[in-house]
mmCIF file of C-alpha atoms in Angstrom:
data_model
loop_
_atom_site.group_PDB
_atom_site.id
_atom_site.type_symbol
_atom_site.label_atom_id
_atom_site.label_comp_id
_atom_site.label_asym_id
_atom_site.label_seq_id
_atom_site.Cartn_x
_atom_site.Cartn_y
_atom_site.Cartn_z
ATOM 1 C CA UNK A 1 -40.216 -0.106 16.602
ATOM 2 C CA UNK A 2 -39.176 -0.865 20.255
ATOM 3 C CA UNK A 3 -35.666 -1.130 19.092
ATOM 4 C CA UNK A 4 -35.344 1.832 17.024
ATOM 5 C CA UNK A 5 -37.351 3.866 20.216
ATOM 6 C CA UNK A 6 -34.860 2.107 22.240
ATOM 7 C CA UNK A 7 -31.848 3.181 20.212
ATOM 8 C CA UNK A 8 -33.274 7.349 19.771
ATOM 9 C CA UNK A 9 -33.095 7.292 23.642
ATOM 10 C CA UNK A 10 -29.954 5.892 23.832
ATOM 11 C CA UNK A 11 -28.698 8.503 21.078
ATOM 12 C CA UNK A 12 -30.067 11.308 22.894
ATOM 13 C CA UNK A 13 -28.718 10.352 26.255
ATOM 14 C CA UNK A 14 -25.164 10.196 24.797
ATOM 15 C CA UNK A 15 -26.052 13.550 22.650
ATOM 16 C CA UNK A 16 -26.739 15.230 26.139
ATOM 17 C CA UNK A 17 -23.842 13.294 28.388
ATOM 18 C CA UNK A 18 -21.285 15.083 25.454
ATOM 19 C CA UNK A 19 -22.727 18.672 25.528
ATOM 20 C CA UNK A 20 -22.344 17.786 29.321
ATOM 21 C CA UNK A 21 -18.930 16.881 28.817
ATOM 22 C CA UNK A 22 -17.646 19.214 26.618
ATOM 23 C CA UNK A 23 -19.026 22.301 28.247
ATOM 24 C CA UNK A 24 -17.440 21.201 31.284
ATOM 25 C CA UNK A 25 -14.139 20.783 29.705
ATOM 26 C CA UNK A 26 -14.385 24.473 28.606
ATOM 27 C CA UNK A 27 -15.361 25.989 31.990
ATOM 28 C CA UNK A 28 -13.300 28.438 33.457
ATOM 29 C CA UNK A 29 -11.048 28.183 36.577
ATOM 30 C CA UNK A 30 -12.249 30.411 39.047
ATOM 31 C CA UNK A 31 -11.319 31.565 42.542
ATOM 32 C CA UNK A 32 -13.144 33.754 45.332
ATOM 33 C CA UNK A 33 -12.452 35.247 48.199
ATOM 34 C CA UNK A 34 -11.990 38.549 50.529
ATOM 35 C CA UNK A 35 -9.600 41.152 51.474
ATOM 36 C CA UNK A 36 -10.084 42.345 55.160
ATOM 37 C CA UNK A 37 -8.031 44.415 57.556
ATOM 38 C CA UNK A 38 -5.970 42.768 59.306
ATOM 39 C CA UNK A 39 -6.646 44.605 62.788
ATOM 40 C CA UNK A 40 -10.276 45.036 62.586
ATOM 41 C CA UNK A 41 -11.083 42.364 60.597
ATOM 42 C CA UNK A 42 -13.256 45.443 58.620
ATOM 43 C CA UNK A 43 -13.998 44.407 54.657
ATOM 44 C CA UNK A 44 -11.781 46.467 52.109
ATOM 45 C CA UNK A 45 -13.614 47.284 48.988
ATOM 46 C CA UNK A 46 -12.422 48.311 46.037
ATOM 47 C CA UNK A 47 -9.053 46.416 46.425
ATOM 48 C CA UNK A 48 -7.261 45.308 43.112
ATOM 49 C CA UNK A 49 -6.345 41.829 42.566
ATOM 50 C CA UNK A 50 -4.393 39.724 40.475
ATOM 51 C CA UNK A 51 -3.487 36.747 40.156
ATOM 52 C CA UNK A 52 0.017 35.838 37.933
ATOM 53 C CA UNK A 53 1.852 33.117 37.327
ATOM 54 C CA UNK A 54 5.546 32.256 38.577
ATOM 55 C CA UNK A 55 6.624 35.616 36.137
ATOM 56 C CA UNK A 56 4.425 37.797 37.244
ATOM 57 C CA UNK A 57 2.529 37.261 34.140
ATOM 58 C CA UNK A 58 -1.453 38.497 35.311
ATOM 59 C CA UNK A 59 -3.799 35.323 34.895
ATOM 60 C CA UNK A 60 -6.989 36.800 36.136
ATOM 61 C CA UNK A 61 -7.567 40.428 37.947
ATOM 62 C CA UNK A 62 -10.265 41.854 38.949
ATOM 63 C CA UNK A 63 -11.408 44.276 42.430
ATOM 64 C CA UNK A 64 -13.255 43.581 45.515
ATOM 65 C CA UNK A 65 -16.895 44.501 45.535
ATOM 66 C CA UNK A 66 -18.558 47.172 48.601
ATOM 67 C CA UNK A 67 -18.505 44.203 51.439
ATOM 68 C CA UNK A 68 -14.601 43.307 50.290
ATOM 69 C CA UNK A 69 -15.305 40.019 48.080
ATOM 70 C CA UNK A 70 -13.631 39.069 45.553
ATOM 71 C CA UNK A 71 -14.799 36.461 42.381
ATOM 72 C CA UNK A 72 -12.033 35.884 39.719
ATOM 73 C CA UNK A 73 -12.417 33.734 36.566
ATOM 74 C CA UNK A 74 -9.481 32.879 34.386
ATOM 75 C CA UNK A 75 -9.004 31.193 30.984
ATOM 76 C CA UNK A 76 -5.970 29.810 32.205
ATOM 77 C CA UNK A 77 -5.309 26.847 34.656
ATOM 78 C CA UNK A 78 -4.783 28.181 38.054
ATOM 79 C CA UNK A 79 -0.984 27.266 38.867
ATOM 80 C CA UNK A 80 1.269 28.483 41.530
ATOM 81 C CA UNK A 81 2.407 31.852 41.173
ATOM 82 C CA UNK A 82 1.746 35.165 43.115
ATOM 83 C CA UNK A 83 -1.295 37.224 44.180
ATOM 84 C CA UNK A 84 -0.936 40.595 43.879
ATOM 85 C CA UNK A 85 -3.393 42.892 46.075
ATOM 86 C CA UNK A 86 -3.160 46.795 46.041
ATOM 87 C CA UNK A 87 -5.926 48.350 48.571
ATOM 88 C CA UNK A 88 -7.721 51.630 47.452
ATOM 89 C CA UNK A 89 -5.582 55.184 48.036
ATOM 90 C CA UNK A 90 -7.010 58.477 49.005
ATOM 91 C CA UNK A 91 -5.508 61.514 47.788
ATOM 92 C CA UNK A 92 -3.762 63.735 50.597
ATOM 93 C CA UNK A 93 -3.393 67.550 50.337
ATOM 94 C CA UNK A 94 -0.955 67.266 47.631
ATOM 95 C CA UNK A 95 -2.974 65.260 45.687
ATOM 96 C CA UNK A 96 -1.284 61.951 45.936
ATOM 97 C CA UNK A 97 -2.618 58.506 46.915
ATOM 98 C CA UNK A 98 -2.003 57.046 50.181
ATOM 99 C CA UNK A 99 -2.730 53.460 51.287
ATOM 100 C CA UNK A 100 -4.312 53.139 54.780
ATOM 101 C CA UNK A 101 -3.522 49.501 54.562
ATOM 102 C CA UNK A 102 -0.703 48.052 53.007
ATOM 103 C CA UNK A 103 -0.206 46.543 49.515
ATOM 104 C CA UNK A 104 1.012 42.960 49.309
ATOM 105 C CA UNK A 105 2.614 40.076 47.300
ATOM 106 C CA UNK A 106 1.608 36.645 48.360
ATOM 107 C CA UNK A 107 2.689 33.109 47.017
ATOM 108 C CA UNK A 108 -0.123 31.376 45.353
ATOM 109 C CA UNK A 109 -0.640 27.818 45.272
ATOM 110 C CA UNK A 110 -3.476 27.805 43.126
ATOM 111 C CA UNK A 111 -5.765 27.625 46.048
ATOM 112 C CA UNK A 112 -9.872 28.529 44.579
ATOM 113 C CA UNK A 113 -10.328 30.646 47.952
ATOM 114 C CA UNK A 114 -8.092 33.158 49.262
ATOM 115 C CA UNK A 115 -8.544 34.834 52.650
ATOM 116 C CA UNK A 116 -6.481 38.000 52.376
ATOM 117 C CA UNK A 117 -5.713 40.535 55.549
ATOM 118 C CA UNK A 118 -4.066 43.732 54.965
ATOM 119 C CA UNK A 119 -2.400 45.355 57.895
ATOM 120 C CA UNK A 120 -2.681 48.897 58.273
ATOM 121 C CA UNK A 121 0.094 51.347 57.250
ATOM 122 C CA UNK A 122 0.981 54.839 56.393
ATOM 123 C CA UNK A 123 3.611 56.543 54.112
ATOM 124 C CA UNK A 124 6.570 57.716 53.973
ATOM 125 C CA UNK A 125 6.304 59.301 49.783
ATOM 126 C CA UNK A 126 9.510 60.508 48.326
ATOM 127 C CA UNK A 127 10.245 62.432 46.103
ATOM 128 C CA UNK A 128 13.704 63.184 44.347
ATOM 129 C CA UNK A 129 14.885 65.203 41.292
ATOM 130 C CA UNK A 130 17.603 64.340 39.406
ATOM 131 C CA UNK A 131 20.507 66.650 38.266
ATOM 132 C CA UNK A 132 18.524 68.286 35.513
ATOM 133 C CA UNK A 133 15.364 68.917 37.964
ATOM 134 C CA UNK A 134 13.578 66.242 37.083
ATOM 135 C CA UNK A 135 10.870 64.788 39.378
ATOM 136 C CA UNK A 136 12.312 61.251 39.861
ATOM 137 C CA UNK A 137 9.774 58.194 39.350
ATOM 138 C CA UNK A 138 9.542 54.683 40.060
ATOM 139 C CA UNK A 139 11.363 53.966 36.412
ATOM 140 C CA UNK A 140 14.107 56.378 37.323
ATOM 141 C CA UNK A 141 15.254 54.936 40.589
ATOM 142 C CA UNK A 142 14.891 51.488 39.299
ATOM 143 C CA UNK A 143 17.445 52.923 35.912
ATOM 144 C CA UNK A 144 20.146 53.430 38.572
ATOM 145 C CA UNK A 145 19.967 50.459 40.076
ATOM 146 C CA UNK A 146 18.417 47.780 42.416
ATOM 147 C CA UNK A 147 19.426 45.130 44.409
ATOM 148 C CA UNK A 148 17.295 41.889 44.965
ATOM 149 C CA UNK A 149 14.763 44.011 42.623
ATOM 150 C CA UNK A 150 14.949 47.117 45.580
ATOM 151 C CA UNK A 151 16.472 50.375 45.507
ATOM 152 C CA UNK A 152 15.333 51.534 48.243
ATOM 153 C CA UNK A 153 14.272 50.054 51.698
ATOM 154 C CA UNK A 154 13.782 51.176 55.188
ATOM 155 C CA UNK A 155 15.371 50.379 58.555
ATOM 156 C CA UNK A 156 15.163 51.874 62.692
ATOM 157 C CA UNK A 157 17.921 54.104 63.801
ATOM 158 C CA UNK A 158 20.335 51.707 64.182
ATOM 159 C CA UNK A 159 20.604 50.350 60.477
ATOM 160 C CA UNK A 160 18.303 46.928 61.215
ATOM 161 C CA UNK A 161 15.801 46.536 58.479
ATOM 162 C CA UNK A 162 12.027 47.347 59.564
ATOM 163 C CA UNK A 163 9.042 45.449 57.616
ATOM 164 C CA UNK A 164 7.965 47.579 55.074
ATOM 165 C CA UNK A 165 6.568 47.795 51.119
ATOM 166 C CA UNK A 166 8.371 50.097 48.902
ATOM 167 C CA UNK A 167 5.436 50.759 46.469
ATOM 168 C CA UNK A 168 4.469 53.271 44.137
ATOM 169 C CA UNK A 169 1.651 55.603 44.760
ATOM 170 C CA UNK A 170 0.436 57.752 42.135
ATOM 171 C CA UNK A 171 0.081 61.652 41.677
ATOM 172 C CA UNK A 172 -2.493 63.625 39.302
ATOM 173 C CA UNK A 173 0.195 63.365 36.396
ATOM 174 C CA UNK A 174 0.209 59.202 36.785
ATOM 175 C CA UNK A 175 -2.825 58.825 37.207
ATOM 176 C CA UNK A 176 -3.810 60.762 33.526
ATOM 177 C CA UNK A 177 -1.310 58.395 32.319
ATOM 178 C CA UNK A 178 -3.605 55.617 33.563
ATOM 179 C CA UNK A 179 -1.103 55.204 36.676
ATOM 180 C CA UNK A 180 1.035 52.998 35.080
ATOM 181 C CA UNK A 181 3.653 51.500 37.947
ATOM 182 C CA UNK A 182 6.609 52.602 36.107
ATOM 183 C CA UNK A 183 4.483 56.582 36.772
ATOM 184 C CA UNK A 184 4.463 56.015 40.491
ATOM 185 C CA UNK A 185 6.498 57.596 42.977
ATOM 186 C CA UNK A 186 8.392 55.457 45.422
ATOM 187 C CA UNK A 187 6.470 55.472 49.012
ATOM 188 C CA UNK A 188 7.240 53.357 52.086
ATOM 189 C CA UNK A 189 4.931 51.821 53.442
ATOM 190 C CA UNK A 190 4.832 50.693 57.107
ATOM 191 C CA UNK A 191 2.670 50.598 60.186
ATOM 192 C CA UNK A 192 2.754 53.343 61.964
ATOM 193 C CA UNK A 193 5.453 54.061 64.713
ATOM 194 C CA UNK A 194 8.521 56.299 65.033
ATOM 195 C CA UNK A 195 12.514 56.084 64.690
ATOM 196 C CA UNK A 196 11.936 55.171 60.600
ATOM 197 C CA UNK A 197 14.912 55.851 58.557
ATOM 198 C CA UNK A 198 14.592 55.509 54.615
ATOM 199 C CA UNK A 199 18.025 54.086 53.028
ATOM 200 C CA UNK A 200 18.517 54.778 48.909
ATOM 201 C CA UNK A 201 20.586 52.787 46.878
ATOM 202 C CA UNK A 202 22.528 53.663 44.137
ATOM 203 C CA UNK A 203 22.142 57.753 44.749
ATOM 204 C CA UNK A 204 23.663 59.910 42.331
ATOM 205 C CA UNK A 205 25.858 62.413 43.998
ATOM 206 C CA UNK A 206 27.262 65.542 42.780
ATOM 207 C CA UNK A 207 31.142 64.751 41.947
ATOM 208 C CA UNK A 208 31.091 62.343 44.725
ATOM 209 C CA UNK A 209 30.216 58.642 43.092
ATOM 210 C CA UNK A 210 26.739 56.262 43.413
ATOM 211 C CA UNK A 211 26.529 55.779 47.014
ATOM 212 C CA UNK A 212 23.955 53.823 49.461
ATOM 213 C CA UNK A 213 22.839 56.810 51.755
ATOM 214 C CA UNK A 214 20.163 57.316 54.581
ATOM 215 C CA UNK A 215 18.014 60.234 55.487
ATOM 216 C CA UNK A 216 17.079 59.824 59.663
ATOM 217 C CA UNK A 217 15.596 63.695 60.516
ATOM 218 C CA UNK A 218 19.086 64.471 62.350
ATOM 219 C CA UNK A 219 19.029 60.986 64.075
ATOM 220 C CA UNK A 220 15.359 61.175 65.293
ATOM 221 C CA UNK A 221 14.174 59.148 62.144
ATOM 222 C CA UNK A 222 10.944 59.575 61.048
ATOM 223 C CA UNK A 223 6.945 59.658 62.692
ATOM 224 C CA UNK A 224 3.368 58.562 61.651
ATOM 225 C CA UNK A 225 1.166 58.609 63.866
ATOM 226 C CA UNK A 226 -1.447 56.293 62.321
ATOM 227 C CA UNK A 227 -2.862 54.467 59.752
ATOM 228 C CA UNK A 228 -3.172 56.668 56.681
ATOM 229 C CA UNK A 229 -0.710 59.136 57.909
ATOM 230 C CA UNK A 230 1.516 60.300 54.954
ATOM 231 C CA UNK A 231 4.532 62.298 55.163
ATOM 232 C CA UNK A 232 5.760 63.276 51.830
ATOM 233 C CA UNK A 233 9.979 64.125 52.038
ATOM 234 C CA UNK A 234 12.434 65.814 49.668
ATOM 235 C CA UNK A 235 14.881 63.004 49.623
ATOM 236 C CA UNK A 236 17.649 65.234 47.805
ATOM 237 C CA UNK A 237 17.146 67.896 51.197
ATOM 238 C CA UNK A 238 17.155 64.945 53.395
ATOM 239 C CA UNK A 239 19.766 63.331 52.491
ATOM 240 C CA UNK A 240 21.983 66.621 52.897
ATOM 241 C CA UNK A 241 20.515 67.647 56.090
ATOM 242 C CA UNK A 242 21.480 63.685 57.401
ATOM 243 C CA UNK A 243 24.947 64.200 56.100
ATOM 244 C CA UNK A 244 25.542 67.684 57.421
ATOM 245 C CA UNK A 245 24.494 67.055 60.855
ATOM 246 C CA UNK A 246 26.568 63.460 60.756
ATOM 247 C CA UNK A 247 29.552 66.032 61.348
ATOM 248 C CA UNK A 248 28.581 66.982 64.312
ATOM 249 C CA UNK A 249 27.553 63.800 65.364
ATOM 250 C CA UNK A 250 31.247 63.187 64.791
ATOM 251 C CA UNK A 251 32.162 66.149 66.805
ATOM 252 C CA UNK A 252 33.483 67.575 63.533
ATOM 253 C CA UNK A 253 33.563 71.332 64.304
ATOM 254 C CA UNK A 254 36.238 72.699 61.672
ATOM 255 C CA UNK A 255 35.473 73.943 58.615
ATOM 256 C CA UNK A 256 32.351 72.837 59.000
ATOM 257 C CA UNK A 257 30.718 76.624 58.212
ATOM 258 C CA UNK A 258 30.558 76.505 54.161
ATOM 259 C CA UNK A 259 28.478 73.031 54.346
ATOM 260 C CA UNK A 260 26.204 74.840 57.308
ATOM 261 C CA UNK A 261 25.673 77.797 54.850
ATOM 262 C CA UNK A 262 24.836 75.589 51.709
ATOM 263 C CA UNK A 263 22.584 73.597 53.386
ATOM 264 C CA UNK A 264 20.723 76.941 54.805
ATOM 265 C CA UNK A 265 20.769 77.888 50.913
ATOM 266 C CA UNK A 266 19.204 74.719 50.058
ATOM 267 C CA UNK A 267 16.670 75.456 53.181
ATOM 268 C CA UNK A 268 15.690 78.969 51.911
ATOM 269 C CA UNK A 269 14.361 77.909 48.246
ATOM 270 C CA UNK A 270 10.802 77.476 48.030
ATOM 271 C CA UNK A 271 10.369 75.290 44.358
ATOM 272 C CA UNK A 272 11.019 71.859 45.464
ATOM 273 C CA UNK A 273 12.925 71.039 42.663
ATOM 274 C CA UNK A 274 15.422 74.068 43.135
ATOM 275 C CA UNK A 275 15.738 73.148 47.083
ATOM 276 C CA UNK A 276 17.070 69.410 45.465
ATOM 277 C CA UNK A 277 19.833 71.140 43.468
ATOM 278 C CA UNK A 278 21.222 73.456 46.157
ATOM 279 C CA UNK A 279 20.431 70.140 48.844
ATOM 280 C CA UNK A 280 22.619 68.089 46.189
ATOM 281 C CA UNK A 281 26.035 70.522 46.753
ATOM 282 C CA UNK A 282 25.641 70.804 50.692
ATOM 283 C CA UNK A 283 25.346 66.765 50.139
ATOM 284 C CA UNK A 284 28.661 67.061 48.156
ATOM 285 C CA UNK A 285 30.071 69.547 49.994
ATOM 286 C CA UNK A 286 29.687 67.622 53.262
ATOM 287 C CA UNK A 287 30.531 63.794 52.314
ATOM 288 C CA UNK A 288 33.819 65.313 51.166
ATOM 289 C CA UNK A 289 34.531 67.379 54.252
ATOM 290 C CA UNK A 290 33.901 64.012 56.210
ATOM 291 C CA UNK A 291 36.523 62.258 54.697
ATOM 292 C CA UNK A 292 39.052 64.525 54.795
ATOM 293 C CA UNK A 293 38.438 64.887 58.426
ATOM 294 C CA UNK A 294 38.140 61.338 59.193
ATOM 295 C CA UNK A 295 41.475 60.833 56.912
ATOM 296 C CA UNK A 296 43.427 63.320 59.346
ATOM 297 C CA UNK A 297 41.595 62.086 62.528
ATOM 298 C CA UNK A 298 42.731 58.583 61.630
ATOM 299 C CA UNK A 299 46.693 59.830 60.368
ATOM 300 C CA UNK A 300 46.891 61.742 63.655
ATOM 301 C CA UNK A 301 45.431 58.411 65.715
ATOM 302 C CA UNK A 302 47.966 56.407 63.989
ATOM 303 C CA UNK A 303 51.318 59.091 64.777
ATOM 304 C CA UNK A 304 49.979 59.270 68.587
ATOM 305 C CA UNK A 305 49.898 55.119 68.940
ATOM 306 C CA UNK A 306 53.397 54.988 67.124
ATOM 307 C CA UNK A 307 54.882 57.013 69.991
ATOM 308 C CA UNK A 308 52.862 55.179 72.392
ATOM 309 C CA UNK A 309 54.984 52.343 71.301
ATOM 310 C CA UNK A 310 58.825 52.999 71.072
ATOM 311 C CA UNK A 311 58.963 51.662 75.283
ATOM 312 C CA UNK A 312 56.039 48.746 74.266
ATOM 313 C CA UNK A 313 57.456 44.988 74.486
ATOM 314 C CA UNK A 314 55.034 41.764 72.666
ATOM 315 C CA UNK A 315 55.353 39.048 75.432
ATOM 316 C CA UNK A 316 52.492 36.343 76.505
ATOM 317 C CA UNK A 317 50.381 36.129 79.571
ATOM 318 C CA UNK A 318 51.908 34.890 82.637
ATOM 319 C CA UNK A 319 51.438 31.332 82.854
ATOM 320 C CA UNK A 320 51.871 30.656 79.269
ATOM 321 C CA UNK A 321 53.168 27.248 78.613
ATOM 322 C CA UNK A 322 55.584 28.811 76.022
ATOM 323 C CA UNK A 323 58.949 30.515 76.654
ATOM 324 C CA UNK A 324 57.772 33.813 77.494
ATOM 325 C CA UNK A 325 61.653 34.694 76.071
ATOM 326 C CA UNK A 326 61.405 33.778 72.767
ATOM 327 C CA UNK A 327 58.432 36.619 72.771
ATOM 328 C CA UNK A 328 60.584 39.510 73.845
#
């Protein structure tokens, strides 16, 4: 009797050590965290998270609770990849979502904590129409064309790139699509300062080729003040008004009247959409004026240096250990 007592205890001890066992075996990786701003150090609820793996495939997603925490379980092994965090938007006068901090793309590691800070940022939202009037989304710039995945980036008035998230934020029509990114519109997204300058790449222009182009408010770029500031910009208008005033930056004064008056047309329309199409010939109107002028600026530089030269000798400095005659 001792032996078979002996041998029940043993059987349920190795019963209970594999139900140990295997329900460990099928727990779930998890990982935890917060999502804070970065300046205050203030807790950001309501912030989506994902975590993907090395293709951006989601592994576990989820959003911070009221006092910015995060808990995320996954049925897949947490390896290196990317965590995605998008903070909560709220809807300006037009009814859009702005970001007072700013979303993000981190490397993961597979780390089970994550200690995220957000800095805080404004917008710059654009929006373009195509040639048929189209309100342009984030799936329509990105059908044009990117370039290291962008198509569209932002830099200070002299051309040198500024840190900043081109992201899509989401009007009333994406979000009764269940703002799907591909639905967004493209925004900017930077702290807030002044002198910002969007640049677009592949832009279709009327007659005129896919260009990069830049809209900088007539060289003064553009302002936010602070941190969930939005300034929402008719990139077809901008661009125009950039090009028209870049000839007289260039001291171009002739001819210059029919792109003045176009752009004024463009100006004067009220439907966003109609203001794009007239914006779009000014555009045309004026890149082509530019080269033409810069074309005879440059044949005329060239004709003035050629007589410059017919009394002009090639020689070496004085000094030269070579035979300053063989120069003449």
């Amino acid at each position: 009797m001792r032996t078979f007592a002996s041998r029940r205890k043993n059987s349920v001890f190795l019963i209970a050590t594999l139900a140990a066992s295997c329900l460990c075996s099928h727990a779930q990786p998890s990982c935890s965290g917060t999502v804070r701003d970065a300046q205050s150090n203030a807790a950001i609820p309501y912030a989506y998270v994902a975590i993907t793996d090395a293709s951006f495939a989601v592994i576990a997603q989820g959003s911070t609770d009221a006092s910015g925490a995060i808990s995320l379980t996954s049925e897949k092994p947490l390896a290196p990849g990317y965590v995605i965090v998008q903070p909560p938007a709220n809807e300006n006068k037009d009814g859009i979502g702005i970001y007072s901090n700013a979303p993000r793309i981190y490397a993961y590691k597979g780390e089970p904590t994550l200690d995220i800070k957000l800095p805080p940022a404004a917008c710059i939202v654009i929006m373009a129409y195509d040639a048929q009037g189209k309100l342009m989304r984030w799936e329509d710039f990105r059908a044009r064309g990117t370039f290291g995945d962008q198509f569209m980036y932002l830099t200070d008035l002299n051309d040198c790139a500024i840190e900043a998230t081109c992201w899509p934020v989401f009007d009333a029509d994406a979000r009764a699509q269940g703002q799907p990114r591909e639905k967004g519109l493209p925004a900017l997204i930077v702290a807030p300062g002044a002198g910002y300058v969007p640049q677009v790449l592949f832009w279709q222009t009327k007659d005129y080729g896919t260009l990069l182009l830049r809209a900088d408010n007539k060289t003064l770029g553009f302002a936010l003040a602070k941190p969930g500031n939005a300034l929402v910009i008719n990139l077809n208008y901008e661009l125009a008004r950039t090009a028209v005033y870049d000839l007289e930056r260039r001291k171009f004064t002739e001819r210059t009247l029919p792109v003045q008056m176009a752009l004024q047309a463009a100006s004067d329309k009220l439907k966003p959409n109609e203001r794009a199409a007239a914006a779009d010939i000014a555009l045309a109107l004026a890149l082509r004026l530019r080269d033409d002028l810069e074309l005879k600026r440059a044949r005329e530089t060239i004709s003035a240096n050629n007589r410059a030269r017919e009394g002009f000798s090639f020689g070496v400095f004085e000094g030269s250990p070579y035979n300053a005659k063989a120069f003449l």
